[in-house]
Amino acid sequence: MTAPTSTAGPAPAAPPAAGPRALTGRLGPVAIVFMVVAAAAPLTVVGGAAPLGILLGNGVGFPALYALSGVILLLFSVGLAAMTRVVPRPGAFFSFVGYGLGRRPGLAAAYLALLTYTTIQVSVYGYIGFIMSGTLAGLGLPTLPWWAWALAIVAVVGVLGYRHIDLSSKVLGALLVGEVGIVLAIVAGVLITGGNEGLSAAPFAPSAVLSGSPAIGLMFAIAAFIGFEATAIFRDEARDPERTIPRATYAAVIGVAVFYTLASWGLVMAWGPDHVLDVAAADPGGMIVATAAKYLGTAGQVVVQVLLVTSMFACVLSFHNVITRYQHTLSNAGLLPAAVGAVHPRHLSPSASSLVQTTTAVALVVVFAALGLDPVLQVFTWFAGVATLAITILMAVTSLAVIVWFRRTRVDARPWHTLVAPALGLLGLAGAAAAIVANFPLLVGDVDAAGAQRFGVVSGVLLALVVALPAVGWAQATVLRRRRPQTYARITDAIA
């Protein structure tokens, strides 16, 4: 099937033979799942986001929102997996939106994806700098500002990202096992002791799920999944991409949903439905540490404190790998400077893109430090909010692209995979995006003196980023269409 020159997406062609700019590898489903689930930072979510979801969201009913988010994203994944099988490109959202909706929307999606992963990564750099500064100072070591620790972590991540992906996958796998293990140990302690008020299904009662502010709770729940969809980014380095990528995607969504639902339920049971809100309000950031101390003793408390740091490190390393591969793909499509697409001759990694991403992270941390931003209340909270909204919009647009592509090409006639599931996922994601926008000021702390949310300067600037970056991509594609039609035609033809 010949690729058309109109704005409609082209039919996928067989990927060209591997060359000096192509990534290679033999990652299996387990290795890829480790890569993307580590990006979700399980312990950081359970220890940081879950208490905030309980406190600011729907209280006792918050665990059910992880299950709801899992269902929505699993429906989205059905279409994503179907598209992966017929579009042999490593660009994920960038490629899929391009084929389904056209090259200009595709490039706009690429820029929105870069915004998503860059903002979530830099937000965690702020948090990890804050945690390390406080933790190490408490051990009697010299006190350094948060940004100094953040820059040190950027350097370590840069070294690992520069080398072969196998090294990163092994590091992430080891850290992920530790995170999951300590959380399951806490849940086991709750199960064995019966919790603070006995074990129950109270968090899943409709009255609990709909209490408080479920829309805000849904924001925290969806944010916990950011990164799972990046399985398609590792297509070139997968052992058998047509089978490995779909399996890894399903495993990541189901695993994350079950784990977070179980862990947050255990957190509620640990303190009891009648007291969990008070505990979360007293110290949301320290809730997981206090829970570990209560059910695992001092040793468990120390382990949790250490693993919180490694959890955030795993998160930024995983997102570093995702961003570098997006940039590599864009470069090979002629949309970024050619030098960015270079592959290291020995490590077989997107080394040039890794250096660019490391430089970007350093620049952002330095700027935030110079502006005097608070690493948690501003760097972490603001930019995690941007990432949550951006990824929700991106997945909704991708669902639409999947539907349009399969309706037009008919290369896959399965209704559930190509129409029903993607449509249901689209509805769920569109609803979630609308809820996030409506509650965005509260998410980023843009409230008036009386505590009521308002769309002020902070909300306006951050929401503008979600509009501006895709607009830049759309404008670039428009210019290329007029001035460099050959490059424009290659927007969806990145080297695989």
Coordinates of C-alpha atoms in Angstrom, one line a residue:
M1 CA 0.0 0.0 0.0
T2 CA 1.5 3.3 -1.1
A3 CA 1.7 6.1 1.4
P4 CA -0.6 9.0 0.3
T5 CA 0.6 12.6 0.3
S6 CA -2.5 14.1 1.8
T7 CA -2.9 14.9 5.5
A8 CA -4.3 11.5 6.2
G9 CA -1.8 9.1 7.7
P10 CA 0.1 6.7 5.4
A11 CA -0.1 3.0 5.4
P12 CA 2.7 1.4 7.4
A13 CA 5.6 0.1 5.4
A14 CA 8.0 -2.6 6.4
P15 CA 10.8 -1.1 8.5
P16 CA 14.1 -0.6 6.7
A17 CA 17.1 -2.7 7.6
A18 CA 19.0 -1.8 10.7
G19 CA 21.7 0.8 10.1
P20 CA 24.0 2.9 12.1
R21 CA 21.1 5.0 13.3
A22 CA 18.9 2.1 14.3
L23 CA 18.5 0.8 17.9
T24 CA 18.7 -3.0 18.5
G25 CA 18.3 -5.3 21.4
R26 CA 16.6 -8.4 22.7
L27 CA 14.4 -7.2 25.5
G28 CA 11.6 -9.6 26.5
P29 CA 8.2 -8.7 28.0
V30 CA 9.5 -8.9 31.6
A31 CA 12.4 -6.5 30.9
I32 CA 10.1 -4.0 29.2
V33 CA 7.5 -4.2 32.0
F34 CA 10.3 -3.5 34.5
M35 CA 11.3 -0.4 32.4
V36 CA 7.8 1.1 32.3
V37 CA 6.5 0.1 35.7
A38 CA 9.6 1.5 37.3
A39 CA 8.6 4.8 35.7
A40 CA 5.4 4.6 37.7
A41 CA 7.6 4.6 40.9
P42 CA 5.4 2.2 42.9
L43 CA 6.6 3.2 46.3
T44 CA 6.6 6.9 45.5
V45 CA 3.0 6.5 44.4
V46 CA 1.9 4.5 47.4
G47 CA 3.8 6.8 49.8
G48 CA 3.2 10.1 48.1
A49 CA 0.3 10.2 45.7
A50 CA -2.0 7.8 47.6
P51 CA -2.1 9.8 50.8
L52 CA -2.9 12.9 48.8
G53 CA -5.6 11.1 46.9
I54 CA -7.1 10.1 50.1
L55 CA -6.8 13.5 51.7
L56 CA -7.8 15.7 48.7
G57 CA -9.8 13.2 46.7
N58 CA -12.5 10.9 47.8
G59 CA -11.1 9.7 51.2
V60 CA -11.7 6.1 52.0
G61 CA -13.0 5.4 48.5
F62 CA -9.7 6.4 46.8
P63 CA -8.5 2.8 46.2
A64 CA -11.4 2.1 43.9
L65 CA -10.2 4.9 41.6
Y66 CA -7.0 2.9 40.8
A67 CA -9.2 0.0 39.7
L68 CA -11.4 2.4 37.6
S69 CA -8.3 4.0 36.0
G70 CA -7.0 0.5 35.3
V71 CA -10.2 -0.4 33.4
I72 CA -10.1 2.8 31.3
L73 CA -6.4 2.3 30.5
L74 CA -6.8 -1.4 29.7
L75 CA -9.5 -0.4 27.2
F76 CA -7.1 2.1 25.7
S77 CA -4.4 -0.6 25.6
V78 CA -6.5 -2.9 23.4
G79 CA -6.4 -0.4 20.6
L80 CA -2.7 0.5 21.3
A81 CA -1.7 -3.2 21.1
A82 CA -3.7 -3.7 17.8
M83 CA -2.0 -0.7 16.3
T84 CA 1.4 -1.9 17.4
R85 CA 1.0 -5.1 15.4
V86 CA 0.3 -3.2 12.1
V87 CA 2.4 -0.1 12.5
P88 CA 6.0 -1.2 12.8
R89 CA 7.4 2.1 14.2
P90 CA 8.9 2.9 17.6
G91 CA 7.3 6.3 17.9
A92 CA 4.2 5.1 19.8
F93 CA 1.8 8.1 20.1
F94 CA 3.8 10.1 17.6
S95 CA 3.5 7.3 15.0
F96 CA 0.0 6.1 15.8
V97 CA -1.6 9.6 15.7
G98 CA 0.3 10.4 12.5
Y99 CA -1.0 7.3 10.8
G100 CA -4.5 7.7 12.1
L101 CA -5.2 11.4 12.0
G102 CA -2.4 12.8 9.7
R103 CA 1.1 14.1 9.9
R104 CA 0.4 17.4 11.5
P105 CA -1.6 15.9 14.5
G106 CA 1.1 13.3 14.7
L107 CA 3.9 15.8 15.1
A108 CA 1.7 17.8 17.6
A109 CA 1.3 14.6 19.6
A110 CA 5.1 14.0 19.5
Y111 CA 5.7 17.4 21.1
L112 CA 2.9 16.8 23.7
A113 CA 4.6 13.5 24.6
L114 CA 7.9 15.2 25.1
L115 CA 6.2 17.7 27.3
T116 CA 4.6 14.9 29.3
Y117 CA 7.7 12.9 30.0
T118 CA 10.0 16.0 30.5
T119 CA 7.6 17.5 33.1
I120 CA 7.0 14.3 35.0
Q121 CA 10.8 13.6 35.1
V122 CA 11.8 17.1 36.3
S123 CA 9.0 17.1 38.9
V124 CA 10.5 13.9 40.4
Y125 CA 14.0 15.5 40.3
G126 CA 12.6 18.2 42.5
Y127 CA 11.1 15.6 44.9
I128 CA 14.2 13.4 45.1
G129 CA 16.4 16.4 45.7
F130 CA 14.2 17.4 48.6
I131 CA 14.1 13.9 50.1
M132 CA 17.8 13.3 49.8
S133 CA 18.6 16.7 51.3
G134 CA 16.4 16.0 54.3
T135 CA 17.3 12.3 54.7
L136 CA 21.1 12.7 54.5
A137 CA 21.1 15.8 56.7
G138 CA 19.2 13.8 59.3
L139 CA 22.1 11.2 59.2
G140 CA 24.6 13.9 60.2
L141 CA 26.0 14.4 56.7
P142 CA 26.6 17.8 55.2
T143 CA 23.5 19.7 54.3
L144 CA 23.2 20.5 50.5
P145 CA 20.3 22.3 48.7
W146 CA 17.8 20.2 46.9
W147 CA 19.0 21.2 43.5
A148 CA 22.6 20.0 44.2
W149 CA 21.3 16.5 45.0
A150 CA 19.0 16.7 42.0
L151 CA 21.9 17.6 39.7
A152 CA 23.9 14.7 41.1
I153 CA 21.1 12.3 40.3
V154 CA 20.8 13.8 36.8
A155 CA 24.5 12.9 36.3
V156 CA 24.1 9.3 37.4
V157 CA 21.0 8.9 35.2
G158 CA 22.9 10.4 32.3
V159 CA 25.6 7.8 32.6
L160 CA 23.2 4.9 32.7
G161 CA 21.1 6.3 29.9
Y162 CA 24.2 6.7 27.7
R163 CA 25.0 3.0 27.9
H164 CA 23.1 0.0 26.5
I165 CA 19.5 -0.4 27.5
D166 CA 20.2 -3.8 29.1
L167 CA 22.1 -2.1 31.9
S168 CA 19.2 0.3 32.7
S169 CA 16.7 -2.6 32.6
K170 CA 18.8 -4.6 35.1
V171 CA 19.1 -1.6 37.5
L172 CA 15.4 -0.8 37.2
G173 CA 14.5 -4.4 37.7
A174 CA 16.4 -4.7 40.9
L175 CA 15.0 -1.5 42.3
L176 CA 11.5 -2.4 41.3
V177 CA 11.6 -5.7 43.1
G178 CA 12.7 -3.9 46.3
E179 CA 9.9 -1.4 46.1
V180 CA 7.1 -3.9 45.4
G181 CA 8.5 -6.2 48.1
I182 CA 8.4 -3.7 50.9
V183 CA 4.8 -2.5 50.0
L184 CA 3.6 -6.1 49.9
A185 CA 5.3 -6.7 53.3
I186 CA 3.3 -3.8 54.7
V187 CA 0.1 -5.2 53.2
A188 CA 0.9 -8.6 54.6
G189 CA 1.4 -7.1 58.0
V190 CA -2.0 -5.4 57.8
L191 CA -3.6 -8.7 56.7
I192 CA -2.0 -10.7 59.5
T193 CA -2.9 -8.3 62.2
G194 CA -6.4 -7.4 60.9
G195 CA -5.6 -3.7 60.5
N196 CA -6.6 -1.0 62.8
E197 CA -10.4 -1.5 62.6
G198 CA -10.7 -4.9 61.0
L199 CA -10.6 -5.8 57.3
S200 CA -13.4 -4.7 55.0
A201 CA -14.4 -3.7 51.5
A202 CA -15.5 -0.2 52.7
P203 CA -13.2 1.5 50.1
F204 CA -15.2 0.0 47.2
A205 CA -18.7 0.9 48.5
P206 CA -20.4 3.3 46.0
S207 CA -21.0 5.9 48.8
A208 CA -17.3 5.9 49.6
V209 CA -16.2 6.1 46.0
L210 CA -18.5 9.1 45.3
S211 CA -17.7 10.9 48.5
G212 CA -15.5 14.0 48.7
S213 CA -13.9 15.0 45.4
P214 CA -13.6 11.9 43.2
A215 CA -12.5 14.0 40.2
I216 CA -9.4 15.1 42.1
G217 CA -8.8 11.6 43.3
L218 CA -9.0 10.4 39.7
M219 CA -6.2 12.8 38.8
F220 CA -3.9 11.2 41.3
A221 CA -5.0 7.7 40.2
I222 CA -4.3 8.3 36.5
A223 CA -1.0 10.1 37.3
A224 CA 0.2 6.8 38.9
F225 CA 0.0 5.0 35.5
I226 CA 2.1 7.5 33.6
G227 CA 4.8 5.6 31.7
F228 CA 3.0 2.2 31.1
E229 CA 2.1 3.3 27.5
A230 CA 5.8 3.7 26.7
T231 CA 6.2 0.0 26.0
A232 CA 5.9 0.8 22.2
I233 CA 8.9 3.1 22.5
F234 CA 11.1 0.1 23.0
R235 CA 9.9 -1.7 19.9
D236 CA 13.3 -1.6 18.2
E237 CA 15.0 -3.2 21.2
A238 CA 12.3 -5.9 21.8
R239 CA 13.1 -9.5 21.0
D240 CA 9.8 -10.1 19.1
P241 CA 8.0 -6.8 18.9
E242 CA 4.7 -8.0 17.4
R243 CA 4.2 -10.2 20.5
T244 CA 6.5 -8.7 23.1
I245 CA 5.0 -5.1 23.0
P246 CA 1.3 -6.1 23.4
R247 CA 2.1 -8.6 26.2
A248 CA 4.2 -6.0 28.0
T249 CA 1.5 -3.4 27.7
Y250 CA -1.3 -5.6 29.0
A251 CA 1.0 -6.9 31.8
A252 CA 2.0 -3.3 32.8
V253 CA -1.6 -2.0 33.0
I254 CA -3.0 -5.0 34.8
G255 CA -0.1 -5.3 37.2
V256 CA -0.1 -1.6 38.1
A257 CA -3.8 -1.5 38.6
V258 CA -3.9 -4.5 40.8
F259 CA -0.9 -3.5 42.8
Y260 CA -2.0 0.1 43.5
T261 CA -5.5 -1.0 44.3
L262 CA -4.2 -3.5 46.8
A263 CA -1.6 -1.2 48.3
S264 CA -4.0 1.7 48.8
W265 CA -6.6 -0.6 50.3
G266 CA -4.0 -1.8 52.7
L267 CA -3.1 1.8 53.6
V268 CA -6.7 2.5 54.4
M269 CA -7.1 -0.7 56.4
A270 CA -3.8 0.0 58.3
W271 CA -5.4 3.0 59.9
G272 CA -9.1 2.2 59.6
P273 CA -11.8 3.9 57.5
D274 CA -12.7 6.1 60.5
H275 CA -9.1 7.4 61.1
V276 CA -7.3 7.2 57.8
L277 CA -8.3 10.8 56.8
D278 CA -6.9 12.2 60.0
V279 CA -3.6 10.4 59.6
A280 CA -3.3 11.6 56.0
A281 CA -4.1 15.1 57.0
A282 CA -1.5 15.1 59.8
D283 CA 1.4 14.1 57.6
P284 CA 0.6 12.9 54.1
G285 CA 4.3 12.7 53.1
G286 CA 5.2 10.6 56.1
M287 CA 2.2 8.4 56.1
I288 CA 3.9 5.4 54.4
V289 CA 6.9 5.6 56.8
A290 CA 4.6 5.7 59.8
T291 CA 2.6 2.7 58.4
A292 CA 5.8 0.8 57.9
A293 CA 6.9 1.6 61.5
K294 CA 3.6 0.4 62.8
Y295 CA 3.4 -2.9 61.0
L296 CA 7.1 -3.7 60.3
G297 CA 8.9 -2.0 63.1
T298 CA 12.0 0.2 63.0
A299 CA 13.7 -1.9 60.4
G300 CA 10.8 -1.6 58.0
Q301 CA 10.7 2.1 58.5
V302 CA 14.4 2.5 57.6
V303 CA 14.0 0.3 54.5
V304 CA 11.0 2.4 53.3
Q305 CA 13.0 5.6 53.7
V306 CA 15.8 4.2 51.6
L307 CA 13.6 2.7 49.0
L308 CA 11.7 6.0 48.6
V309 CA 14.9 7.5 47.2
T310 CA 15.6 4.5 44.9
S311 CA 12.0 4.5 43.8
M312 CA 12.3 8.1 42.5
F313 CA 15.7 7.3 41.0
A314 CA 14.2 4.4 39.1
C315 CA 11.4 6.7 37.9
V316 CA 13.7 9.4 36.5
L317 CA 16.0 6.8 34.8
S318 CA 13.0 5.1 33.1
F319 CA 11.7 8.4 31.8
H320 CA 15.1 9.4 30.7
N321 CA 15.2 6.3 28.5
V322 CA 11.7 7.1 27.1
I323 CA 12.5 10.7 26.2
T324 CA 15.8 9.8 24.6
R325 CA 14.0 7.3 22.3
Y326 CA 11.3 9.8 21.4
Q327 CA 14.0 12.3 20.4
H328 CA 15.9 9.6 18.5
T329 CA 12.8 8.7 16.5
L330 CA 12.0 12.4 15.8
S331 CA 15.6 12.9 14.6
N332 CA 15.4 9.9 12.2
A333 CA 12.3 11.4 10.8
G334 CA 14.2 14.6 10.0
L335 CA 12.3 16.6 12.6
L336 CA 15.2 17.2 15.0
P337 CA 18.8 17.8 14.1
A338 CA 20.4 14.7 12.5
A339 CA 23.1 14.5 15.2
V340 CA 20.4 13.7 17.8
G341 CA 19.7 10.4 16.1
A342 CA 23.2 9.0 16.4
V343 CA 23.6 5.6 18.0
H344 CA 26.7 4.7 20.0
P345 CA 28.8 2.2 18.1
R346 CA 29.6 0.1 21.2
H347 CA 26.7 0.6 23.6
L348 CA 24.2 0.6 20.8
S349 CA 22.2 3.3 22.7
P350 CA 20.8 6.6 21.5
S351 CA 23.8 8.3 23.1
A352 CA 23.5 11.7 21.4
S353 CA 19.8 11.9 22.4
S354 CA 20.8 10.9 25.9
L355 CA 23.2 13.7 26.2
V356 CA 20.6 16.2 24.9
Q357 CA 18.1 15.0 27.5
T358 CA 20.7 15.2 30.3
T359 CA 21.5 18.7 29.3
T360 CA 17.8 19.6 29.2
A361 CA 17.3 18.2 32.7
V362 CA 20.3 20.1 34.1
A363 CA 19.0 23.4 32.5
L364 CA 15.5 23.0 34.0
V365 CA 16.8 22.2 37.5
V366 CA 19.1 25.2 37.3
V367 CA 16.3 27.5 36.2
F368 CA 13.9 26.3 38.9
A369 CA 16.7 26.7 41.5
A370 CA 17.4 30.3 40.3
L371 CA 13.7 31.1 40.5
G372 CA 13.6 29.9 44.0
L373 CA 10.8 27.4 43.4
D374 CA 9.9 25.0 46.3
P375 CA 11.0 21.5 45.2
V376 CA 7.8 19.8 46.4
L377 CA 5.0 22.4 46.5
Q378 CA 5.9 23.9 43.2
V379 CA 8.4 21.9 41.1
F380 CA 6.8 18.5 41.9
T381 CA 3.2 19.5 42.2
W382 CA 3.0 21.9 39.3
F383 CA 4.7 19.8 36.7
A384 CA 3.2 16.5 37.8
G385 CA -0.1 18.2 37.2
V386 CA 1.0 19.3 33.7
A387 CA 2.1 15.8 32.9
T388 CA -1.1 14.2 34.1
L389 CA -3.3 16.4 31.9
A390 CA -1.0 16.1 28.9
I391 CA -0.8 12.3 29.0
T392 CA -4.6 12.0 29.4
I393 CA -5.2 14.2 26.3
L394 CA -2.5 12.3 24.4
M395 CA -4.0 8.9 25.1
A396 CA -7.5 10.2 24.2
V397 CA -6.2 11.5 20.9
T398 CA -4.4 8.2 20.3
S399 CA -7.6 6.2 20.9
L400 CA -9.3 8.4 18.3
A401 CA -6.4 7.8 15.8
V402 CA -6.7 4.0 16.3
I403 CA -10.4 4.1 15.5
V404 CA -10.0 6.2 12.4
W405 CA -7.0 4.2 11.1
F406 CA -8.8 0.8 11.3
R407 CA -12.1 2.2 10.0
R408 CA -10.2 3.6 7.0
T409 CA -7.8 0.7 6.2
R410 CA -9.8 -2.3 7.4
V411 CA -6.5 -4.2 8.0
D412 CA -7.9 -5.6 11.2
A413 CA -11.7 -6.4 11.2
R414 CA -12.0 -7.3 14.9
P415 CA -14.7 -4.9 16.3
W416 CA -13.6 -5.2 19.9
H417 CA -9.9 -4.5 19.3
T418 CA -10.4 -1.7 16.7
L419 CA -13.6 0.0 17.6
V420 CA -15.4 -0.9 20.8
A421 CA -12.6 -1.0 23.3
P422 CA -10.8 2.1 21.8
A423 CA -14.1 4.0 21.8
L424 CA -14.8 3.2 25.4
G425 CA -11.3 4.1 26.3
L426 CA -11.7 7.4 24.5
L427 CA -14.9 8.3 26.4
G428 CA -13.2 7.5 29.7
L429 CA -10.1 9.5 28.9
A430 CA -12.0 12.4 27.6
G431 CA -14.1 12.5 30.8
A432 CA -10.9 12.3 32.9
A433 CA -9.3 15.1 30.9
A434 CA -12.3 17.4 31.4
A435 CA -12.3 16.6 35.2
I436 CA -8.6 17.4 35.4
V437 CA -9.0 20.8 33.6
A438 CA -11.9 21.7 35.8
N439 CA -9.9 21.0 39.0
F440 CA -6.5 22.0 37.7
P441 CA -6.2 25.1 39.9
L442 CA -6.7 23.1 43.0
L443 CA -4.2 20.5 41.8
V444 CA -1.5 23.1 41.5
G445 CA -2.5 25.2 44.5
D446 CA -4.0 28.1 42.6
V447 CA -6.5 29.2 45.2
D448 CA -7.7 32.5 46.5
A449 CA -7.4 33.8 50.1
A450 CA -10.6 31.9 51.1
G451 CA -9.2 28.6 49.7
A452 CA -11.5 28.5 46.7
Q453 CA -9.8 27.4 43.4
R454 CA -9.4 30.0 40.7
F455 CA -7.8 30.0 37.3
G456 CA -4.9 32.4 38.0
V457 CA -1.4 33.0 36.7
V458 CA 0.0 29.7 37.7
S459 CA -2.9 27.7 36.2
G460 CA -2.8 29.9 33.1
V461 CA 0.9 29.4 32.4
L462 CA 0.9 25.7 33.0
L463 CA -2.2 25.0 31.0
A464 CA -0.7 27.2 28.2
L465 CA 2.2 24.7 28.0
V466 CA -0.3 21.9 27.2
V467 CA -1.6 24.0 24.3
A468 CA 1.7 25.6 23.2
L469 CA 3.8 22.6 22.7
P470 CA 1.4 20.7 20.3
A471 CA 0.9 24.0 18.5
V472 CA 4.6 24.2 17.9
G473 CA 4.5 20.7 16.4
W474 CA 1.5 21.5 14.2
A475 CA 3.2 24.7 13.0
Q476 CA 6.5 22.9 12.2
A477 CA 4.6 20.2 10.2
T478 CA 2.7 23.0 8.3
V479 CA 6.0 24.7 7.4
L480 CA 7.6 21.4 6.4
R481 CA 4.6 20.6 4.1
R482 CA 5.2 23.7 2.2
R483 CA 9.0 24.0 2.2
R484 CA 10.3 20.5 2.7
P485 CA 7.7 18.1 1.4
Q486 CA 10.0 15.1 1.5
T487 CA 10.7 15.7 5.2
Y488 CA 7.0 16.2 5.8
A489 CA 6.3 12.9 4.1
R490 CA 8.7 11.2 6.5
I491 CA 7.0 12.4 9.7
T492 CA 5.5 8.9 10.1
D493 CA 8.4 7.1 8.5
A494 CA 11.0 7.2 11.3
I495 CA 13.7 4.5 11.0
A496 CA 12.6 1.4 12.9

